[in-house]
Amino acid sequence: MAIFWTYLVLGFSLALPVGPITVEMMKQGLKNGFGHGWSVGLGGMTVDLLLIMLIYFGFSTILSEPAIKVAMWLIGAIFLLFIAIDSIRNADQNITIGDEKAMKSKRSSYVNGFMVGISPGNILFWIGIFGTVLANS
């Protein structure tokens, strides 16, 4: 029963913080509607599922090398900086209200979520969390 509570608390601690995928979901949801925000979330969830499977099959040993970690953190920082600049640059665009048609397809929102999900920061996050949980199990 202690393992159940440990993993329950771990799940809540992973789900509560706002990350880049959540920010992108909110941004797309406000600009283009609920379906687009949902599509971004599905894209991020697809990446998370793929990462969990790769880590389970041993991919984390490759990414645990110090040189690869530093490179991925730098690429991740640049990627998140790009997302922040893009968000600030497009902050003055109007939000779709009511029956207005969104200009973006849900497929492009899904791809957007997928691209945010494959950021190096997200990959190293999953290696740190899931790799540790997998090693303890």
mmCIF file of C-alpha atoms in Angstrom:
data_model
loop_
_atom_site.group_PDB
_atom_site.id
_atom_site.type_symbol
_atom_site.label_atom_id
_atom_site.label_comp_id
_atom_site.label_asym_id
_atom_site.label_seq_id
_atom_site.Cartn_x
_atom_site.Cartn_y
_atom_site.Cartn_z
ATOM 1 C CA MET A 1 0.000 0.000 0.000
ATOM 2 C CA ALA A 2 2.963 2.322 0.620
ATOM 3 C CA ILE A 3 4.039 1.940 -3.013
ATOM 4 C CA PHE A 4 0.572 3.017 -4.148
ATOM 5 C CA TRP A 5 0.706 6.205 -2.080
ATOM 6 C CA THR A 6 4.278 6.924 -3.186
ATOM 7 C CA TYR A 7 3.356 6.717 -6.862
ATOM 8 C CA LEU A 8 0.107 8.634 -6.307
ATOM 9 C CA VAL A 9 2.019 11.538 -4.751
ATOM 10 C CA LEU A 10 4.613 11.295 -7.537
ATOM 11 C CA GLY A 11 1.830 11.470 -10.129
ATOM 12 C CA PHE A 12 0.337 14.576 -8.541
ATOM 13 C CA SER A 13 3.741 16.230 -8.297
ATOM 14 C CA LEU A 14 4.305 15.586 -12.017
ATOM 15 C CA ALA A 15 0.854 16.716 -13.104
ATOM 16 C CA LEU A 16 0.579 19.944 -11.105
ATOM 17 C CA PRO A 17 3.468 22.119 -12.388
ATOM 18 C CA VAL A 18 2.807 24.151 -15.514
ATOM 19 C CA GLY A 19 5.235 23.217 -18.280
ATOM 20 C CA PRO A 20 5.735 24.248 -21.903
ATOM 21 C CA ILE A 21 3.076 21.840 -23.209
ATOM 22 C CA THR A 22 0.480 23.218 -20.788
ATOM 23 C CA VAL A 23 1.337 26.778 -21.788
ATOM 24 C CA GLU A 24 1.007 25.897 -25.469
ATOM 25 C CA MET A 25 -2.303 24.126 -24.786
ATOM 26 C CA MET A 26 -3.684 27.235 -23.090
ATOM 27 C CA LYS A 27 -2.386 29.516 -25.825
ATOM 28 C CA GLN A 28 -3.892 27.432 -28.635
ATOM 29 C CA GLY A 29 -7.099 26.877 -26.687
ATOM 30 C CA LEU A 30 -7.615 30.598 -26.140
ATOM 31 C CA LYS A 31 -6.743 31.576 -29.694
ATOM 32 C CA ASN A 32 -8.392 28.779 -31.668
ATOM 33 C CA GLY A 33 -10.789 26.986 -29.329
ATOM 34 C CA PHE A 34 -10.907 23.939 -27.090
ATOM 35 C CA GLY A 35 -10.274 21.418 -29.892
ATOM 36 C CA HIS A 36 -6.942 22.997 -30.774
ATOM 37 C CA GLY A 37 -5.802 23.052 -27.152
ATOM 38 C CA TRP A 38 -6.847 19.405 -26.849
ATOM 39 C CA SER A 39 -4.883 18.558 -30.016
ATOM 40 C CA VAL A 40 -1.751 20.149 -28.571
ATOM 41 C CA GLY A 41 -2.220 18.038 -25.441
ATOM 42 C CA LEU A 42 -2.618 14.880 -27.531
ATOM 43 C CA GLY A 43 0.608 15.689 -29.387
ATOM 44 C CA GLY A 44 2.464 16.150 -26.100
ATOM 45 C CA MET A 45 0.927 12.967 -24.704
ATOM 46 C CA THR A 46 2.094 11.021 -27.770
ATOM 47 C CA VAL A 47 5.659 12.155 -27.155
ATOM 48 C CA ASP A 48 5.390 11.279 -23.460
ATOM 49 C CA LEU A 49 4.183 7.780 -24.314
ATOM 50 C CA LEU A 50 7.010 7.280 -26.819
ATOM 51 C CA LEU A 51 9.574 8.504 -24.285
ATOM 52 C CA ILE A 52 8.262 6.166 -21.608
ATOM 53 C CA MET A 53 8.556 3.234 -24.006
ATOM 54 C CA LEU A 54 12.080 4.242 -25.113
ATOM 55 C CA ILE A 55 13.238 4.679 -21.520
ATOM 56 C CA TYR A 56 11.762 1.316 -20.583
ATOM 57 C CA PHE A 57 13.772 -0.332 -23.364
ATOM 58 C CA GLY A 58 17.084 1.272 -22.319
ATOM 59 C CA PHE A 59 17.310 4.567 -24.219
ATOM 60 C CA SER A 60 18.079 6.459 -21.012
ATOM 61 C CA THR A 61 21.617 5.050 -20.797
ATOM 62 C CA ILE A 62 22.554 6.860 -24.000
ATOM 63 C CA LEU A 63 21.027 10.146 -22.891
ATOM 64 C CA SER A 64 22.590 9.950 -19.424
ATOM 65 C CA GLU A 65 26.053 10.754 -20.768
ATOM 66 C CA PRO A 66 27.235 14.127 -19.390
ATOM 67 C CA ALA A 67 28.116 15.653 -22.791
ATOM 68 C CA ILE A 68 24.743 14.706 -24.251
ATOM 69 C CA LYS A 69 22.944 16.088 -21.184
ATOM 70 C CA VAL A 70 24.672 19.465 -21.498
ATOM 71 C CA ALA A 71 23.927 19.653 -25.216
ATOM 72 C CA MET A 72 20.295 18.767 -24.688
ATOM 73 C CA TRP A 73 19.875 21.310 -21.898
ATOM 74 C CA LEU A 74 21.332 24.038 -24.121
ATOM 75 C CA ILE A 75 19.108 23.061 -27.049
ATOM 76 C CA GLY A 76 16.122 22.910 -24.683
ATOM 77 C CA ALA A 77 16.857 26.378 -23.318
ATOM 78 C CA ILE A 78 17.065 27.792 -26.841
ATOM 79 C CA PHE A 79 13.837 26.010 -27.785
ATOM 80 C CA LEU A 80 11.950 27.369 -24.764
ATOM 81 C CA LEU A 81 13.357 30.843 -25.426
ATOM 82 C CA PHE A 82 12.038 30.610 -28.988
ATOM 83 C CA ILE A 83 8.578 29.622 -27.700
ATOM 84 C CA ALA A 84 8.620 32.538 -25.231
ATOM 85 C CA ILE A 85 9.611 35.057 -27.906
ATOM 86 C CA ASP A 86 6.936 33.688 -30.252
ATOM 87 C CA SER A 87 4.313 33.935 -27.506
ATOM 88 C CA ILE A 88 5.248 37.528 -26.726
ATOM 89 C CA ARG A 89 5.373 38.467 -30.412
ATOM 90 C CA ASN A 90 1.907 37.012 -31.080
ATOM 91 C CA ALA A 91 0.301 38.208 -27.837
ATOM 92 C CA ASP A 92 -1.570 41.037 -29.569
ATOM 93 C CA GLN A 93 -3.434 38.751 -31.985
ATOM 94 C CA ASN A 94 -7.173 38.497 -31.513
ATOM 95 C CA ILE A 95 -8.734 35.498 -29.793
ATOM 96 C CA THR A 96 -11.357 33.554 -31.745
ATOM 97 C CA ILE A 97 -14.738 34.105 -30.111
ATOM 98 C CA GLY A 98 -17.944 32.144 -30.563
ATOM 99 C CA ASP A 99 -18.734 30.895 -34.048
ATOM 100 C CA GLU A 100 -15.736 32.397 -35.817
ATOM 101 C CA LYS A 101 -13.747 29.843 -37.790
ATOM 102 C CA ALA A 102 -10.214 29.117 -36.592
ATOM 103 C CA MET A 103 -7.514 29.650 -39.181
ATOM 104 C CA LYS A 104 -5.410 26.728 -38.029
ATOM 105 C CA SER A 105 -6.124 23.025 -38.493
ATOM 106 C CA LYS A 106 -6.274 20.679 -35.528
ATOM 107 C CA ARG A 107 -3.567 18.581 -37.177
ATOM 108 C CA SER A 108 -1.158 21.518 -37.074
ATOM 109 C CA SER A 109 -2.033 22.018 -33.394
ATOM 110 C CA TYR A 110 -1.247 18.330 -32.783
ATOM 111 C CA VAL A 111 2.107 18.707 -34.552
ATOM 112 C CA ASN A 112 2.771 21.832 -32.495
ATOM 113 C CA GLY A 113 2.190 19.853 -29.282
ATOM 114 C CA PHE A 114 4.364 17.030 -30.593
ATOM 115 C CA MET A 115 7.202 19.463 -31.348
ATOM 116 C CA VAL A 116 6.981 21.030 -27.886
ATOM 117 C CA GLY A 117 6.988 17.515 -26.418
ATOM 118 C CA ILE A 118 10.241 16.513 -28.108
ATOM 119 C CA SER A 119 12.123 19.426 -26.628
ATOM 120 C CA PRO A 120 15.302 18.272 -24.913
ATOM 121 C CA GLY A 121 14.139 19.620 -21.576
ATOM 122 C CA ASN A 122 11.074 17.381 -21.699
ATOM 123 C CA ILE A 123 13.169 14.363 -22.696
ATOM 124 C CA LEU A 124 15.605 14.859 -19.817
ATOM 125 C CA PHE A 125 12.691 15.454 -17.453
ATOM 126 C CA TRP A 126 11.232 12.053 -18.332
ATOM 127 C CA ILE A 127 14.616 10.362 -18.028
ATOM 128 C CA GLY A 128 15.087 11.853 -14.570
ATOM 129 C CA ILE A 129 11.613 10.974 -13.306
ATOM 130 C CA PHE A 130 10.625 7.789 -15.070
ATOM 131 C CA GLY A 131 14.156 6.415 -15.125
ATOM 132 C CA THR A 132 14.321 6.747 -11.362
ATOM 133 C CA VAL A 133 10.907 5.175 -10.847
ATOM 134 C CA LEU A 134 11.783 2.325 -13.212
ATOM 135 C CA ALA A 135 15.082 1.684 -11.409
ATOM 136 C CA ASN A 136 13.286 1.570 -8.034
ATOM 137 C CA SER A 137 10.667 -0.827 -9.353
#
